[in-house]
Coordinates of C-alpha atoms and ligand atoms in Angstrom, one line a residue:
M15 CA 0.4 -0.1 -0.1
K16 CA 2.8 2.4 1.0
K17 CA 5.0 1.3 -2.1
N18 CA 1.8 2.0 -4.6
L19 CA 1.0 5.5 -2.8
L20 CA 5.0 6.1 -2.9
A21 CA 5.0 5.4 -6.8
I22 CA 1.7 7.7 -7.9
S23 CA 3.6 10.8 -6.1
L24 CA 6.6 10.1 -7.6
I25 CA 5.0 10.1 -11.0
I26 CA 3.0 13.1 -10.1
L27 CA 6.0 14.9 -9.3
A28 CA 7.8 13.6 -12.7
G29 CA 4.9 14.8 -14.4
C30 CA 4.6 18.3 -13.2
G31 CA 8.2 18.6 -12.3
T32 CA 7.7 21.6 -10.4
T33 CA 7.7 22.8 -6.5
Q34 CA 6.7 20.6 -3.4
Q35 CA 3.2 21.1 -3.4
T36 CA 2.5 18.4 -5.5
T37 CA 4.5 16.0 -2.8
V38 CA 1.8 17.3 0.4
D39 CA -1.2 16.1 0.8
H40 CA -3.3 18.8 2.5
N41 CA -5.8 16.1 3.5
T42 CA -3.6 14.4 6.0
L43 CA -1.2 17.5 6.7
R44 CA -1.2 18.0 10.2
R45 CA -1.3 21.6 12.1
P46 CA 0.8 22.3 15.4
K47 CA -1.1 24.2 17.7
N48 CA 2.2 26.4 18.6
I49 CA 5.2 27.0 16.9
V50 CA 8.4 28.7 17.4
L51 CA 10.3 30.4 14.2
L52 CA 14.3 30.3 15.4
I53 CA 15.9 33.2 13.4
G54 CA 19.9 33.1 13.1
D55 CA 20.7 36.7 11.9
G56 CA 23.3 36.4 9.1
M57 CA 23.4 32.3 9.6
G58 CA 24.2 30.9 5.7
L59 CA 25.3 27.6 5.6
T60 CA 29.1 28.5 6.0
Q61 CA 28.1 30.0 9.4
I62 CA 26.2 26.2 10.0
S63 CA 29.1 24.4 8.8
A64 CA 31.7 26.2 11.0
G65 CA 29.8 25.9 13.9
L66 CA 29.8 22.3 13.4
Y67 CA 33.4 21.4 12.6
A68 CA 34.2 23.4 15.9
N69 CA 31.9 21.4 18.0
N70 CA 33.1 17.7 17.3
N71 CA 31.3 17.0 14.3
R72 CA 28.0 17.6 16.2
L73 CA 25.0 20.3 16.4
N74 CA 21.2 19.7 17.3
I75 CA 20.4 21.4 13.8
E76 CA 20.9 18.5 12.4
R77 CA 18.2 17.0 14.4
F78 CA 15.6 18.6 11.9
P79 CA 14.0 16.0 9.7
V80 CA 13.0 19.0 6.8
I81 CA 15.3 21.2 5.2
G82 CA 14.5 23.8 2.3
L83 CA 15.8 27.0 0.8
H84 CA 14.6 30.0 0.7
K85 CA 15.2 33.6 -1.7
A86 CA 16.3 35.9 0.8
Y87 CA 16.5 39.4 -1.8
S88 CA 14.2 42.5 -0.7
A89 CA 11.7 44.5 -2.4
N90 CA 14.5 47.1 -3.5
D91 CA 17.9 45.0 -3.3
L92 CA 19.2 41.4 -4.3
I93 CA 20.7 41.8 -0.9
T94 CA 18.1 41.9 1.8
D95 CA 19.0 43.6 5.3
S96 CA 17.7 42.5 8.5
A97 CA 14.8 44.9 8.6
A98 CA 13.4 43.8 5.2
G99 CA 14.4 40.0 5.9
A100 CA 12.6 40.2 9.4
T101 CA 9.5 41.9 7.7
A102 CA 9.2 38.9 4.7
F103 CA 8.8 36.2 7.6
A104 CA 6.4 38.1 9.9
C105 CA 4.3 39.8 7.6
G106 CA 4.7 37.7 4.4
K107 CA 5.8 40.6 2.2
K108 CA 8.5 42.3 0.1
T109 CA 9.7 45.6 1.4
Y110 CA 12.5 47.7 1.1
N111 CA 15.8 47.4 3.3
G112 CA 15.1 49.6 6.7
A113 CA 11.6 48.7 6.7
I114 CA 9.8 47.8 9.9
G115 CA 7.1 45.5 9.1
V116 CA 5.6 48.3 6.9
N117 CA 5.6 47.8 2.8
T118 CA 7.2 49.8 -0.2
D119 CA 4.6 52.5 0.2
T120 CA 5.8 52.5 4.1
L121 CA 2.2 51.3 5.2
P122 CA 1.6 49.3 8.0
I123 CA 1.2 45.4 7.3
P124 CA -0.2 43.0 9.9
N125 CA 2.5 40.8 11.5
I126 CA 2.3 37.3 12.3
L127 CA 2.4 38.1 16.1
E128 CA -0.7 40.6 16.2
Q129 CA -2.8 38.0 14.1
A130 CA -1.5 35.1 16.6
E131 CA -2.7 37.6 19.4
L132 CA -6.1 38.0 17.9
H133 CA -6.5 34.4 17.7
G134 CA -6.3 34.0 21.4
M135 CA -2.2 32.6 21.5
A136 CA 0.2 33.2 23.4
T137 CA 3.3 35.6 21.9
G138 CA 6.8 35.9 22.5
L139 CA 9.8 37.4 21.6
I140 CA 14.1 36.6 22.3
A141 CA 16.9 38.0 20.8
T142 CA 20.4 38.6 21.7
S143 CA 20.8 42.1 20.3
T144 CA 18.1 45.1 21.8
I145 CA 14.6 43.9 21.6
V146 CA 14.1 47.0 19.0
H147 CA 16.8 46.0 16.5
A148 CA 15.3 45.1 13.2
T149 CA 14.8 41.3 13.6
P150 CA 12.7 41.4 16.7
A151 CA 11.2 44.7 15.6
A152 CA 9.5 43.4 12.3
F153 CA 7.3 41.3 14.2
I154 CA 6.0 43.6 16.9
A155 CA 6.3 47.3 15.0
H156 CA 5.4 49.2 12.0
N157 CA 8.2 51.9 11.0
K158 CA 9.5 53.2 7.8
L159 CA 13.0 53.2 9.3
R160 CA 14.8 50.8 11.2
Q161 CA 17.1 53.3 13.4
N162 CA 13.6 55.0 14.9
Y163 CA 14.6 52.9 18.1
E164 CA 12.6 54.8 20.4
D165 CA 9.3 55.1 18.1
I166 CA 9.7 51.4 17.6
A167 CA 9.6 50.8 21.5
T168 CA 6.4 52.6 21.8
D169 CA 5.3 49.6 20.3
F170 CA 5.5 47.0 22.6
L171 CA 2.5 49.1 24.3
K172 CA 0.0 48.4 21.4
T173 CA 0.3 44.8 21.2
D174 CA -0.6 42.2 24.0
I175 CA 2.5 40.4 23.6
D176 CA 3.3 38.2 26.3
Y177 CA 7.5 37.5 27.4
F178 CA 10.0 39.5 25.7
V179 CA 13.8 39.0 26.5
G180 CA 16.7 41.0 25.1
G181 CA 18.7 44.1 25.5
G182 CA 17.9 48.2 24.9
E183 CA 16.4 49.2 28.3
Q184 CA 17.5 52.8 27.5
F185 CA 15.0 53.3 24.5
F186 CA 12.3 52.4 26.7
N187 CA 13.2 54.6 30.1
K188 CA 16.0 57.1 28.8
R189 CA 14.5 58.2 25.9
K190 CA 15.6 61.3 23.7
L191 CA 12.3 61.9 22.0
D192 CA 10.1 62.5 24.7
S193 CA 9.7 62.0 28.6
R194 CA 7.7 58.7 28.7
D195 CA 9.1 56.4 31.0
L196 CA 7.8 52.9 28.6
I197 CA 8.6 50.7 31.6
Q198 CA 6.5 52.1 34.2
E199 CA 3.8 52.3 31.4
L200 CA 3.9 48.5 30.5
K201 CA 3.9 48.0 34.2
A202 CA 0.6 49.4 34.3
K203 CA -0.2 47.4 31.8
G204 CA 0.0 44.3 33.7
Y205 CA 3.7 43.4 32.9
T206 CA 6.2 42.3 35.2
V207 CA 9.3 44.3 33.6
S208 CA 13.0 43.9 35.4
D209 CA 16.3 43.8 34.2
Y210 CA 17.1 39.9 33.4
H211 CA 18.2 37.3 36.6
Q212 CA 18.2 33.9 35.7
N213 CA 16.9 33.4 39.0
D214 CA 13.7 35.4 37.8
L215 CA 13.0 33.0 34.9
D216 CA 12.1 30.3 37.6
K217 CA 8.6 32.0 38.2
I218 CA 7.5 32.8 35.3
V219 CA 6.9 29.5 34.1
L220 CA 4.1 29.1 37.6
N221 CA 2.9 32.6 36.5
K222 CA 1.1 31.7 33.4
N223 CA -1.7 34.6 34.4
M224 CA 1.0 37.2 34.3
K225 CA 3.3 38.8 31.5
F226 CA 7.1 39.8 31.3
G227 CA 9.6 41.5 30.0
F228 CA 12.9 41.3 31.0
F229 CA 16.2 43.4 29.4
T230 CA 19.2 42.4 29.5
A231 CA 21.3 45.3 28.6
D232 CA 20.8 49.0 28.3
E233 CA 22.2 48.9 25.3
D234 CA 23.7 45.5 23.0
P235 CA 23.8 42.6 24.9
P236 CA 27.7 41.4 25.3
T237 CA 28.6 38.7 23.3
A238 CA 28.2 35.1 23.7
G239 CA 31.9 35.0 24.5
Q240 CA 31.9 37.7 27.0
G241 CA 29.4 36.5 29.5
R242 CA 26.3 36.3 28.0
D243 CA 24.6 33.0 28.4
Y244 CA 20.4 34.1 28.5
L245 CA 19.5 32.7 25.3
P246 CA 19.3 28.7 25.9
L247 CA 17.6 29.3 29.2
A248 CA 15.3 32.0 28.1
S249 CA 14.1 29.8 24.9
D250 CA 13.5 27.0 27.2
K251 CA 11.7 28.5 29.9
G252 CA 9.8 30.7 27.5
V253 CA 8.8 27.6 25.8
R254 CA 7.5 26.3 29.5
Y255 CA 5.7 29.6 30.2
L256 CA 4.1 30.5 26.8
Q257 CA 2.6 26.7 26.8
R258 CA 0.8 27.1 30.1
R259 CA -0.4 30.9 29.2
S260 CA -3.2 29.8 26.4
D261 CA -5.0 26.9 25.7
V262 CA -4.9 28.1 21.9
G263 CA -1.3 27.7 21.1
Y264 CA 1.3 30.1 21.2
F265 CA 3.9 31.6 18.5
M266 CA 7.3 32.6 19.8
M267 CA 10.3 34.1 17.8
I268 CA 14.0 33.6 19.2
E269 CA 16.7 35.2 17.3
G270 CA 20.5 34.5 17.9
S271 CA 21.3 37.9 16.8
Q272 CA 25.0 38.4 16.5
I273 CA 26.0 35.7 14.4
D274 CA 25.4 38.2 11.6
W275 CA 27.9 40.8 13.8
G276 CA 30.4 38.1 13.8
G277 CA 30.3 38.2 10.0
H278 CA 30.4 42.0 9.9
A279 CA 33.6 42.1 12.2
N280 CA 35.1 39.4 9.5
N281 CA 35.6 36.9 13.0
T282 CA 35.5 33.6 12.7
Q283 CA 35.5 32.6 16.5
Y284 CA 33.0 35.5 17.0
I285 CA 30.5 33.8 14.3
I286 CA 31.2 30.3 16.4
N287 CA 30.8 31.2 19.9
E288 CA 27.3 32.8 18.3
M289 CA 26.6 29.8 16.2
L290 CA 27.1 27.3 19.1
D291 CA 25.1 29.4 21.7
F292 CA 22.1 29.6 19.0
D293 CA 22.3 26.0 18.4
Q294 CA 22.2 25.4 22.2
A295 CA 19.1 27.2 22.0
I296 CA 17.4 25.3 19.2
G297 CA 18.4 22.0 21.4
R298 CA 16.2 23.2 23.9
V299 CA 13.2 23.8 22.1
L300 CA 13.8 20.7 20.1
D301 CA 13.7 18.6 23.2
L302 CA 10.5 20.1 24.3
A303 CA 8.8 20.3 21.0
E304 CA 10.0 16.1 20.9
K305 CA 7.7 16.0 24.1
D306 CA 4.3 17.9 23.3
G307 CA 4.4 16.8 19.8
Q308 CA 2.2 19.7 19.1
T309 CA 4.8 22.2 18.4
L310 CA 6.2 23.4 14.8
V311 CA 10.0 24.4 15.3
I312 CA 11.7 26.5 12.2
V313 CA 14.8 27.2 12.1
T314 CA 16.6 30.2 9.2
A315 CA 18.3 33.1 8.6
D316 CA 17.4 36.2 7.0
H317 CA 20.5 36.2 5.0
E318 CA 24.2 35.0 4.8
C319 CA 26.9 37.5 6.2
G320 CA 30.4 37.9 5.1
G321 CA 30.3 35.6 2.2
F322 CA 32.4 33.2 4.9
S323 CA 33.9 30.4 3.3
I324 CA 36.1 27.4 4.8
N325 CA 39.4 27.1 3.4
Y326 CA 42.0 25.3 3.2
G327 CA 44.2 24.4 6.4
S328 CA 41.3 24.3 8.1
K329 CA 40.6 21.0 10.6
M330 CA 38.1 19.4 13.0
G331 CA 38.2 21.6 15.6
K332 CA 40.0 24.1 13.9
I333 CA 38.2 26.6 11.6
E334 CA 40.2 29.0 8.9
G335 CA 37.6 30.7 7.9
K336 CA 37.8 33.5 4.8
F337 CA 35.4 36.7 4.0
T338 CA 34.4 37.9 0.9
T339 CA 32.9 41.1 2.3
D340 CA 32.3 42.9 5.7
G341 CA 28.3 42.9 4.5
H342 CA 25.2 40.6 3.7
T343 CA 25.6 38.3 0.2
G344 CA 22.8 36.9 -1.7
D345 CA 22.9 33.3 -1.3
L346 CA 20.1 31.4 -0.6
V347 CA 19.3 30.7 2.6
P348 CA 18.6 27.3 4.6
V349 CA 15.4 26.3 6.1
F350 CA 15.0 23.7 8.9
A351 CA 11.4 22.3 9.9
Y352 CA 10.4 19.9 12.4
G353 CA 7.1 19.1 13.8
P354 CA 3.7 19.1 12.3
G355 CA 3.1 20.7 8.8
A356 CA 7.0 20.7 9.0
E357 CA 6.8 19.1 5.5
L358 CA 6.0 22.0 3.8
F359 CA 9.2 23.7 4.7
S360 CA 11.2 21.2 2.0
G361 CA 11.8 23.0 -1.6
I362 CA 12.7 26.1 -2.8
Y363 CA 10.8 29.0 -2.5
E364 CA 10.4 33.1 -1.2
N365 CA 11.3 34.1 2.1
T366 CA 7.8 35.4 2.2
A367 CA 6.1 31.8 1.7
I368 CA 7.5 31.2 5.4
Y369 CA 5.0 33.6 6.9
D370 CA 2.1 32.0 4.1
K371 CA 2.8 28.8 5.6
M372 CA 2.6 29.4 9.4
V373 CA -0.3 31.6 9.0
Q374 CA -1.6 28.5 7.3
L375 CA -0.7 25.9 9.3
L376 CA -1.9 28.0 12.0
G377 CA -5.3 28.9 10.7
L378 CA -4.5 32.2 11.0
N379 CA -6.8 33.8 7.8
V380 CA -6.6 37.4 7.7
S381 CA -6.1 39.3 4.6
N382 CA -3.4 41.8 4.2
Ligands
MG30 MG1 18.8 40.5 13.4
ZN31 ZN1 23.8 41.9 9.2

């Protein structure tokens, strides 16, 4: 029986010769209750390879059964930036470099976090940059320019996000734009907001009726090699908290922000340290997803950074990296998926298709 089905699907594939849509049976497609989207900023295939070979040939990212590639270009440049890249994932539209959750006419477009909230789902954001930096910003804010950090911070008050962790506290409480104290305003809205302490994370799992914001730095958090270690734990505790927060399900975006900064710095060890930190977070999320069986886990990047390559002279455990640029590149970007609906993520597709697939799988039928 199975063999016959396989033969039929192979014939269909050969007959059409097109996309992965022909191989996915939408009648039997399982839908996830929850989605965790992990974005390694600037994480191309070489960044993953460097982390792998620097780590005794083992990464958690090897645990994913489904792998695809996305086309990362933006609306105005073959080489995307993180703002347009994240807006494609968050809102499903290609836009111009620098845009945060707005289209090419600078008009706001709904993001998946807002749509998940309307649907009754719990939501979370974690980053190892400031929480108003381009990648997390595109999931919560709408702004024509990514550098408008204080404006972006005010957009946190317009949502009902349940849990966020990242740097950039100064954009909330030491503002130049106005004299608002957004931390007091968040508290007035029912949030528990504090500087990040590891011990605080234990209480969030037990307090599903509360909302939490944790600031890990006034500006950018330190690098993974210099005392920053919160990403795996904040991811683990965040998932456990969001699981209990809503019966409908949850959406969370977790960013390994500084893999990209290692690329900009043309610093192989920086990339490897950040890659391994991000991979630990991936492992913690996968462990929990395997237990609950209802969570789709997607790992991807917005773009590659550095034109990074592993050159001759490299050995297992010692990577000789070379770079072609201190900026981003236009390579296809890998996508890894695990859990209900993961099969939709095989093949080659636009970066905006990641949004389309997530919205389809969660049944968030909102037109925009
Ligand atoms: Mg980023
Ligand atoms: Zn970058």
